[in-house]
Coordinates of C-alpha atoms and ligand atoms in Angstrom, one line a residue:
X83 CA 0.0 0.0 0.0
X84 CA 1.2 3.4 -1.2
X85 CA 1.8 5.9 1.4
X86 CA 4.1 9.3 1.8
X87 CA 4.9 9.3 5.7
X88 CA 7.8 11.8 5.2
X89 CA 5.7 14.1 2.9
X90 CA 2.6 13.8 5.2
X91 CA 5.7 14.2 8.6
X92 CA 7.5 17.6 6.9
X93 CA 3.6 19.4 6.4
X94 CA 3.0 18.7 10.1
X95 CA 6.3 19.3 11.7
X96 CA 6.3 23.3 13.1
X97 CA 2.7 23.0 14.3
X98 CA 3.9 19.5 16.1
X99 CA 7.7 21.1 17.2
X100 CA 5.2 23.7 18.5
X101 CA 2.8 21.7 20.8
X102 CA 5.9 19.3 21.9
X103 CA 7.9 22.5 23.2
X104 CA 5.0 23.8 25.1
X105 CA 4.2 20.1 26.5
X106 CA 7.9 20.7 27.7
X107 CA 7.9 23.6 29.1
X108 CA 4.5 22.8 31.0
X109 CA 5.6 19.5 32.1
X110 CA 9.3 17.9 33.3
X111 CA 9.2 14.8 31.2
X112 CA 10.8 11.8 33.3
X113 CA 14.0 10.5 31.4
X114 CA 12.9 7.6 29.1
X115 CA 9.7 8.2 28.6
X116 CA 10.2 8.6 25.0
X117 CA 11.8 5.1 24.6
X118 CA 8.9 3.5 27.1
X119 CA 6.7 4.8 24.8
X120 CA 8.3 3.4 21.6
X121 CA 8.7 -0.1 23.4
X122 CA 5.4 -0.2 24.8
X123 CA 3.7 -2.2 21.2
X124 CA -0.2 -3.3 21.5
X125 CA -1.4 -6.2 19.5
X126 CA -4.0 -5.9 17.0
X127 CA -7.1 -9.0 17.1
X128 CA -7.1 -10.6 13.8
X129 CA -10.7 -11.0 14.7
X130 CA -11.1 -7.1 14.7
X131 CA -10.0 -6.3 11.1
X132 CA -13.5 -6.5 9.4
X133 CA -16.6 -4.9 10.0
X134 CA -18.4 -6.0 13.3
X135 CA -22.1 -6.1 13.9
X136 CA -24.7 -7.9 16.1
X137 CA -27.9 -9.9 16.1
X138 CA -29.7 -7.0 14.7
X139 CA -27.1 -6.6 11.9
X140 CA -23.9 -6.0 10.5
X141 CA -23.3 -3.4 7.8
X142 CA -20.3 -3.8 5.6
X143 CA -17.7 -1.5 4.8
X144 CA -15.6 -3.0 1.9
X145 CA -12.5 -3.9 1.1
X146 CA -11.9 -6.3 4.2
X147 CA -9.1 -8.8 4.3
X148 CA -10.6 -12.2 2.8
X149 CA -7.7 -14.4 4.5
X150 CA -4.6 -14.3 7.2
X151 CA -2.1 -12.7 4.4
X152 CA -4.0 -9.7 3.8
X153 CA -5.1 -9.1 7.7
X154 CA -1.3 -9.0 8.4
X155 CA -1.1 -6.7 5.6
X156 CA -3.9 -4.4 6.9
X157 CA -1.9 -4.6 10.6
X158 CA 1.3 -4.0 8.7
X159 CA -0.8 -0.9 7.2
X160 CA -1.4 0.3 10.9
X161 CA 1.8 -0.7 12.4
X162 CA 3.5 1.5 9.4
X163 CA 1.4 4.6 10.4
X164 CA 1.9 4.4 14.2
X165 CA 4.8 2.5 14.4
X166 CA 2.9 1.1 18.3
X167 CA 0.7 -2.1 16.4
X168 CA 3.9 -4.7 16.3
X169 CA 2.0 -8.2 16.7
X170 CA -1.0 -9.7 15.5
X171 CA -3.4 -11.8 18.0
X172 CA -4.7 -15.0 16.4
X173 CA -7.8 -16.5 17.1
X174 CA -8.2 -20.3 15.6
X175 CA -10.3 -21.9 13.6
X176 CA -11.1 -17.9 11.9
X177 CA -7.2 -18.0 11.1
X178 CA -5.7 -21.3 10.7
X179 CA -2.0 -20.3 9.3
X180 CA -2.2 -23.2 6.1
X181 CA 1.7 -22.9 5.9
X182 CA 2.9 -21.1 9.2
X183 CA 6.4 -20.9 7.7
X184 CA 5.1 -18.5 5.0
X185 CA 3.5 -16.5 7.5
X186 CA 6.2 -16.3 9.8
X187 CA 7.7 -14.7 7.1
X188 CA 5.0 -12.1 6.0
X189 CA 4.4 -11.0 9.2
X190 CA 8.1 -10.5 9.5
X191 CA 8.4 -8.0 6.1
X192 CA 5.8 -6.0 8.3
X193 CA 7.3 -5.7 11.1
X194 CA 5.1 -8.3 13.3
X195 CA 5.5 -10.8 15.2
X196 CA 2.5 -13.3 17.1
X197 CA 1.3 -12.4 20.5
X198 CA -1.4 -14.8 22.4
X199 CA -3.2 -17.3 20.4
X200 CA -7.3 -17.4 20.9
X201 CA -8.8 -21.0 20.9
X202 CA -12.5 -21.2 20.4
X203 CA -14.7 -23.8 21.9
X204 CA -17.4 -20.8 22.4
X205 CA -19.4 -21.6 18.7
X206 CA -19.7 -25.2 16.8
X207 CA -17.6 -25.9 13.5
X208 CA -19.1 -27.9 10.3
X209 CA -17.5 -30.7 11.2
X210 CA -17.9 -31.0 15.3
X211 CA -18.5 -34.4 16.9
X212 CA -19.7 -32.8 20.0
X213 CA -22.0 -29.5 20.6
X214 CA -20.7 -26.5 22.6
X215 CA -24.3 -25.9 23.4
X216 CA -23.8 -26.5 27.0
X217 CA -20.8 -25.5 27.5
X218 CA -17.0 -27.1 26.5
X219 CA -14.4 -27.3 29.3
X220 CA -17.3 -27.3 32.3
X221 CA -19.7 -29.8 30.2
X222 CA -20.9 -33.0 31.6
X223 CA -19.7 -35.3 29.0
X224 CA -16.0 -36.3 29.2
X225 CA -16.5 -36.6 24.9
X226 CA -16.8 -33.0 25.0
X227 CA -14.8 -31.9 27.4
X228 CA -12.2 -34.1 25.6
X229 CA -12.4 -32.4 22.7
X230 CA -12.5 -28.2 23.7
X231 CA -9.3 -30.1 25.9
X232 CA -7.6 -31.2 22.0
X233 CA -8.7 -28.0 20.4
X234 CA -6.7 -25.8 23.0
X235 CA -4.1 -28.1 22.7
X236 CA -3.9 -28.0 18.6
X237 CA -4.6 -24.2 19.1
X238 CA -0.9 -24.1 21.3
X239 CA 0.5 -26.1 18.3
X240 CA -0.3 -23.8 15.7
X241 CA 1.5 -20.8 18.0
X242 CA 4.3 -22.9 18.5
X243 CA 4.9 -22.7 14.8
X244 CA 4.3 -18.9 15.1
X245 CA 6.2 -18.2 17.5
X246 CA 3.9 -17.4 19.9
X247 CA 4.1 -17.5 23.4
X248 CA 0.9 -17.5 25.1
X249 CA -2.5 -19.2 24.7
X250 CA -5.7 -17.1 25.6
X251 CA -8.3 -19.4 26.6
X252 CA -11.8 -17.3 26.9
X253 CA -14.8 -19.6 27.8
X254 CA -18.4 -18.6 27.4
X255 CA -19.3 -21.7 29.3
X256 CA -22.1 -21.1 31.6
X257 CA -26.4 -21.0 32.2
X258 CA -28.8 -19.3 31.3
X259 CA -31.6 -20.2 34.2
X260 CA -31.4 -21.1 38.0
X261 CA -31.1 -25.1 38.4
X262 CA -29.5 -25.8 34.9
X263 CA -25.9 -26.2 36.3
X264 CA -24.3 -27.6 39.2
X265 CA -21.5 -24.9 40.0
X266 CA -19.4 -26.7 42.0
X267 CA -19.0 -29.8 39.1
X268 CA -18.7 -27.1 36.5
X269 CA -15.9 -25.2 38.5
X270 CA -14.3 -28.5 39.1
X271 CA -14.5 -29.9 35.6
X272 CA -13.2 -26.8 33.7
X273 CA -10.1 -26.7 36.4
X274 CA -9.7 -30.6 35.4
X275 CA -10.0 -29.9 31.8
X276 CA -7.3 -26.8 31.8
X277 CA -5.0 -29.0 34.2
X278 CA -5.0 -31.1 30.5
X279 CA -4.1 -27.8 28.3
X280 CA -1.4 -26.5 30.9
X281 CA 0.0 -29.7 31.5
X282 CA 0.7 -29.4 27.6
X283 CA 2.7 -25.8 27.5
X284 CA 6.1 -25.3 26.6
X285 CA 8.1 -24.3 29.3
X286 CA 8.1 -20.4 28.0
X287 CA 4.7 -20.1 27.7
X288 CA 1.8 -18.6 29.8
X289 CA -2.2 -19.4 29.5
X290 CA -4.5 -16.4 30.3
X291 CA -7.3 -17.2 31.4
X292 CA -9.9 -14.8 30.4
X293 CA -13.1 -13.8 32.7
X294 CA -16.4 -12.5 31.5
X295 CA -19.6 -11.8 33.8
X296 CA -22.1 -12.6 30.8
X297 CA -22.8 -13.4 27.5
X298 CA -23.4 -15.7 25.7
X299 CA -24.8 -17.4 28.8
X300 CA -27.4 -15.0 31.2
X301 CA -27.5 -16.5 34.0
X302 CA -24.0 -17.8 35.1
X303 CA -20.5 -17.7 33.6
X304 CA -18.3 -20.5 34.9
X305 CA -15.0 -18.5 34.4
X306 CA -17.2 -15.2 35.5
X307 CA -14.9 -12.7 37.3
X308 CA -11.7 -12.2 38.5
X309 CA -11.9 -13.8 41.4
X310 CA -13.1 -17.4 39.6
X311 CA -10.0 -16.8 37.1
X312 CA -7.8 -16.0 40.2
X313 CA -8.9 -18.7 41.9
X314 CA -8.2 -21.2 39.1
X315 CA -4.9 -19.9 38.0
X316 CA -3.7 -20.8 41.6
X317 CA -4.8 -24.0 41.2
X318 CA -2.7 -24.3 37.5
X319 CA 0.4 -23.3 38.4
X320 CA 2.7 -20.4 37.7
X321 CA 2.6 -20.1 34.0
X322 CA -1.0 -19.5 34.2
X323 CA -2.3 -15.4 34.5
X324 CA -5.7 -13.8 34.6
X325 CA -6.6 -11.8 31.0
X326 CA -8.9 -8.8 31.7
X327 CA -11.0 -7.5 29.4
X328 CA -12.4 -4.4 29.8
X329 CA -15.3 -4.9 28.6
X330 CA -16.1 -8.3 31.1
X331 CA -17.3 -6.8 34.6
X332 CA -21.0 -5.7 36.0
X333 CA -21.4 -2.2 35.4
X334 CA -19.1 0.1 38.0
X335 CA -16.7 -2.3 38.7
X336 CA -13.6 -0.6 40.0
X337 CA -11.1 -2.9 37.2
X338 CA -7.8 -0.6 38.6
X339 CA -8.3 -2.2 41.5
X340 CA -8.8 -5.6 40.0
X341 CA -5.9 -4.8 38.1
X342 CA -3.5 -3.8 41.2
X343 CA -4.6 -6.7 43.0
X344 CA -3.8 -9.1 40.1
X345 CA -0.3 -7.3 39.6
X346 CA 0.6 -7.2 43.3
X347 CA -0.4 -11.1 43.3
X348 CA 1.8 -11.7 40.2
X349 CA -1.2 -13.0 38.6
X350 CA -2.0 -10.3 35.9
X351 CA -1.5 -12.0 32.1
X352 CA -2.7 -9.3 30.0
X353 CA -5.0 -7.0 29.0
X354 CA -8.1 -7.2 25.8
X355 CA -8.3 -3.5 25.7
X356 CA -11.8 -2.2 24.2
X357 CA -14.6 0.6 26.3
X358 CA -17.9 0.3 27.4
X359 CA -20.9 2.3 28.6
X360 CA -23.4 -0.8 29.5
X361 CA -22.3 -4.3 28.4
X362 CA -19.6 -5.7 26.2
X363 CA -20.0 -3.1 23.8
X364 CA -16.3 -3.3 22.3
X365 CA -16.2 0.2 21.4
X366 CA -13.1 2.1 20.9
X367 CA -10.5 2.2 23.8
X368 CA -10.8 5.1 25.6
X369 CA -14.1 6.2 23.8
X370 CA -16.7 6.1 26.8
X371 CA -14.5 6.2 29.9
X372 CA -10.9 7.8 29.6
X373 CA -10.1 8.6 32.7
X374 CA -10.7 5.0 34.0
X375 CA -8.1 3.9 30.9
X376 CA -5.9 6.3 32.7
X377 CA -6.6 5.4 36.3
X378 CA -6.1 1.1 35.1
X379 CA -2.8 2.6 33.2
X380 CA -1.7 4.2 37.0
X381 CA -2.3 1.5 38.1
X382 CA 0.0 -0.7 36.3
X383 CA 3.0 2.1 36.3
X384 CA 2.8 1.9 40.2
X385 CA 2.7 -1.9 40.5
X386 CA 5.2 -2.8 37.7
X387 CA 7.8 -0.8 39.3
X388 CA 6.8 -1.9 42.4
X389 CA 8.1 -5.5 41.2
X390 CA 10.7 -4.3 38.9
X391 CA 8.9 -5.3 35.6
X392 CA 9.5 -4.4 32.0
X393 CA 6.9 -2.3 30.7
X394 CA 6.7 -3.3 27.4
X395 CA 7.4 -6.9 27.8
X396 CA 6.3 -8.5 30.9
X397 CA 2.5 -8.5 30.3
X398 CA 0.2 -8.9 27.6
X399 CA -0.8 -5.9 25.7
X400 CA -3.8 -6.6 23.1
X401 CA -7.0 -4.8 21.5
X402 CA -10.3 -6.6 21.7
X403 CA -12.5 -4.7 19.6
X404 CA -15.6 -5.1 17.5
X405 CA -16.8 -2.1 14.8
X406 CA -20.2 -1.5 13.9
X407 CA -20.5 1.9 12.8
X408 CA -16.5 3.0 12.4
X409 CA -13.8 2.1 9.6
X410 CA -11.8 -0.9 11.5
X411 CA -8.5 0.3 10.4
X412 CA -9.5 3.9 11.7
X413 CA -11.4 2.8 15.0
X414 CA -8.3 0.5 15.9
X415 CA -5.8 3.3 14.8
X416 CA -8.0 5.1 17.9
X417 CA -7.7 2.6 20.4
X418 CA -3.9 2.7 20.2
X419 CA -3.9 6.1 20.5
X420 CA -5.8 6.1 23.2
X421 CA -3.9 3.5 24.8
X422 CA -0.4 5.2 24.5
X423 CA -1.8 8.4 26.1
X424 CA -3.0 6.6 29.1
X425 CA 0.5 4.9 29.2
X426 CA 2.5 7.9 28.6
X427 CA -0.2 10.1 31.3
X428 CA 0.7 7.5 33.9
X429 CA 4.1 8.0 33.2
X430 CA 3.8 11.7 34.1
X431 CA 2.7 10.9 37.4
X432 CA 4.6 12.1 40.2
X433 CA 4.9 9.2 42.5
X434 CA 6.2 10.6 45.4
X435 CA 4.3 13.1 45.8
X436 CA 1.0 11.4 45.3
X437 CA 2.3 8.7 47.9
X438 CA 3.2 11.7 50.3
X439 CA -0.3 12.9 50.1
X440 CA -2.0 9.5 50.6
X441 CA 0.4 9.2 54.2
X442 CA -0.8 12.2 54.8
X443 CA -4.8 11.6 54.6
X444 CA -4.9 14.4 52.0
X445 CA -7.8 13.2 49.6
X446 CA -7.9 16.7 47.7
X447 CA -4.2 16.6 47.0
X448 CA -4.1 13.2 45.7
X449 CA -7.0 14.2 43.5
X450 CA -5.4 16.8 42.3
X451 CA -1.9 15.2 41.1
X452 CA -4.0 12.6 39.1
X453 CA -5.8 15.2 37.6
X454 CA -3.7 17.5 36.5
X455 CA -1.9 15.0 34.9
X456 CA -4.9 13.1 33.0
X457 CA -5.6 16.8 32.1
X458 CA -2.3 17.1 30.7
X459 CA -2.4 17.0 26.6
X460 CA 0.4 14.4 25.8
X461 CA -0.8 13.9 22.1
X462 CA 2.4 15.6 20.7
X463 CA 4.9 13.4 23.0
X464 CA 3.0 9.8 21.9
X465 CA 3.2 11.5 18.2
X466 CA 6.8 12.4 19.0
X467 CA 7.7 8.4 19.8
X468 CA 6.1 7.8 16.1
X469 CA 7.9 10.1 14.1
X470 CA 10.7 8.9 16.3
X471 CA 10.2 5.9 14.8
X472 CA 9.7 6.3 11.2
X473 CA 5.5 6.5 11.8
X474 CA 3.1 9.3 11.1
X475 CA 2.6 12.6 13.0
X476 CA -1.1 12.2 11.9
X477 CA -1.9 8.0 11.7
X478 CA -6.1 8.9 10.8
X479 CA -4.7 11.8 8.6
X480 CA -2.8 10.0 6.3
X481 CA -4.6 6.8 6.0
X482 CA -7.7 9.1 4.8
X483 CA -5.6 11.8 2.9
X484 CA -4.1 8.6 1.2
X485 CA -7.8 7.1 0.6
X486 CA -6.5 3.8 2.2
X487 CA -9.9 2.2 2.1
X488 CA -10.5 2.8 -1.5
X489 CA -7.3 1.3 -2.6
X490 CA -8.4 -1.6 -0.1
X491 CA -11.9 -0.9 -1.9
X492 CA -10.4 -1.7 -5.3
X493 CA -7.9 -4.2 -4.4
X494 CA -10.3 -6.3 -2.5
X495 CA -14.2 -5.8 -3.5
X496 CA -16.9 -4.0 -1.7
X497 CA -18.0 -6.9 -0.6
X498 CA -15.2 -9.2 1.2
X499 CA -15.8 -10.4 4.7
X500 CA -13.7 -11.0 7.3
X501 CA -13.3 -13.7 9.2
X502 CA -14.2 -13.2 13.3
X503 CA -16.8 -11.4 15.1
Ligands
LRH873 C1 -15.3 -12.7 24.5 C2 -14.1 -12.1 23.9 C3 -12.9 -13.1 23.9 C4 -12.8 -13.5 22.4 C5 -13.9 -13.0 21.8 C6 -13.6 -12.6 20.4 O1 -16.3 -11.7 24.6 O2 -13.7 -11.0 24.5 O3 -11.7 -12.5 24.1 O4 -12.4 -14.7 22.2 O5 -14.3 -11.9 22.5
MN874 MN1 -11.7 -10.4 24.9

């Protein structure tokens, strides 16, 4: 795909010197932020690449990838304008790499490498001997169980030959009326059943284990909050973390408290980054509720130092998104926008003090120290890291000014679907 970042960089450049140099002289940036910035890389859901929609319908965009080659070409496309999109998240059977070596490769020439692999034992392929309908890992027939138990396993194969190193497992296992389900057996039997797929991990791998408080079931969710994955993560062993997804908990949730718990446990995996104003809406990060980004992103800055982690590398950082109404390049473009400038915010925080004031009982003070620094514009410091590193002042800009989705458009159809949600 044809782009100018240079051209589009050099137009941009005094009105960007401009805002950077008054962000300075505002603000004392901490030494090697810039670099923590250009580390810090966010995987892109293969899942998320076409148009989304739901029950009531889904209303095409064009030009959507048609297979795995071109959705690492459209996350090449995004990890080329913000230079922060560096791996692609699998989820199997909608992205069954035919010949992984080939792949390896591709992703390579962008840039890209493989974070966690997805399985799916959440929705019944062609060829299934036994139904998901009630449930995989939890469900009362050892066949079944059996086989969600093979699919993860297969699914850990397939990132082996990526390169991958972690296996997501999100189950939608569950009820949907009082009396249907036994919750001890269930709890038992999926804790059996993922004893199976962690007992088959390479020694360098980790299995997050996803919670969700409902949807598809409406009743109960087996794995259905952070303290059911927490519990059953103990009970795996060490290689096996707790995967929050924004979008998973009962409304007003406090999930930067989830979050430091988790982290101070050593049991925090990663992160399915996505907003939300009722349900699981998987809207664009940061879109509904910014300064809770912000306050989960403090979060993590104060824990991982706390335990002397590595920012960019010690815990998962992926997008879980679905788009109904936006372009998917553009709304993901958003979310890692977003998610930068809650990272680089919580950056900006001065620790000390804020610790001072909380010693000191001094609620308004420790108010205002987060607040003035979520209120802090750090746009032209995250645009700084990209032009830094070859990426575009302007990601949105460009890939409209460009008309990315009509050469997609014209390469592609009007009419291609994408595999996922
Ligand atoms: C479930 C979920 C999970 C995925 C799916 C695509 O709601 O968040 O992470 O497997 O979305
Ligand atoms: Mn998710």
């Amino acid at each position: 795909m044809m782009m100018n970042i240079s051209n589009h960089n050099e137009a941009l450049l005094a009105q960007h010197n401009r805002r950077l140099d008054f962000l300075k002289s505002e603000v004392n940036l901490p030494a090697g932020i810039l670099q923590k910035l250009k580390d810090f890389q966010i995987a892109i859901p293969s899942w998320a690449l076409g148009t989304g929609g739901t029950r009531f319908g889904r209303f095409s965009g064009g030009g959507e990838p048609r297979n795995l080659e071109e959705k690492i070409a459209d996350v090449g496309l995004l990890h080329a304008l913000n230079q922060s999109s560096g791996a692609i998240s699998l989820h199997i059977p909608w992205d069954i790499p035919t010949d992984p070596a080939a792949i390896r490769t591709l992703a390579a020439q962008h840039g890209l490498a493989f974070d966690a692999v997805n399985s799916n034992t959440f929705q019944d392929q062609v060829d299934q001997a036994q139904s998901y309908k009630f449930g995989s890992l939890q469900h009362v027939s050892a066949a079944t169980r059996k086989q969600a138990i093979d699919h993860n396993i297969q699914v850990i194969k397939h990132g082996v030959e990526l390169g991958s190193k972690a296996l997501t497992v999100w189950l939608s296992d569950g009820s949907c009326f009082p009396g249907q389900l036994n919750f001890r057996h269930a709890y038992e039997r999926t804790v059996d059943s993922l004893k199976e797929i962690y007992a088959a991990l390479p020694a360098d791998w980790s299995l997050y284990l996803e919670y969700k408080a409902y949807e598809p079931n409406f009743y109960s969710t087996t794995v259905g909050d952070w303290g059911a994955s927490y519990s059953m993560v103990n009970k795996l062993g060490p290689q096996a973390k707790t995967l929050v997804d924004l979008g998973h908990h009962l409304p007003n949730a406090n999930i930067e408290q989830i979050v430091s718990i988790l982290l101070m446990e050593g049991k925090l995996g990663g992160f399915h980054f996505n907003d939300s104003k009722y349900g699981d809406d998987d809207l664009t990060a940061g879109s509904i509720k910014p300064y809770q980004l912000f306050l989960i992103f403090n979060e993590l800055v104060d824990g991982m130092d706390a335990k002397g982690m590595n920012h960019a590398k010690d815990l998962g950082w992926m997008i879980d998104a679905s788009h109904n109404v936006k372009d998917p390049l553009e709304d993901l473009l958003q979310s890692v926008e977003a998610i930068q400038i809650a990272y680089a915010q919580a950056l900006l925080v001065d620790r000390a003090a804020l610790e001072a004031a909380r010693e000191a009982n001094d609620v308004v003070r420790c108010q205002e120290i987060l607040q003035a620094v979520f209120r802090t514009d750090v746009r032209a410091l995250v645009a700084q890291a990209r032009l830094e590193l070859g990426g575009a002042l302007d990601p949105i800009a460009l890939f409209r000014q460009e008309k990315m989705r009509d050469q997609l458009i014209k390469a592609r159809g009007a009419k291609t679907v994408a595999t996922g949600l």
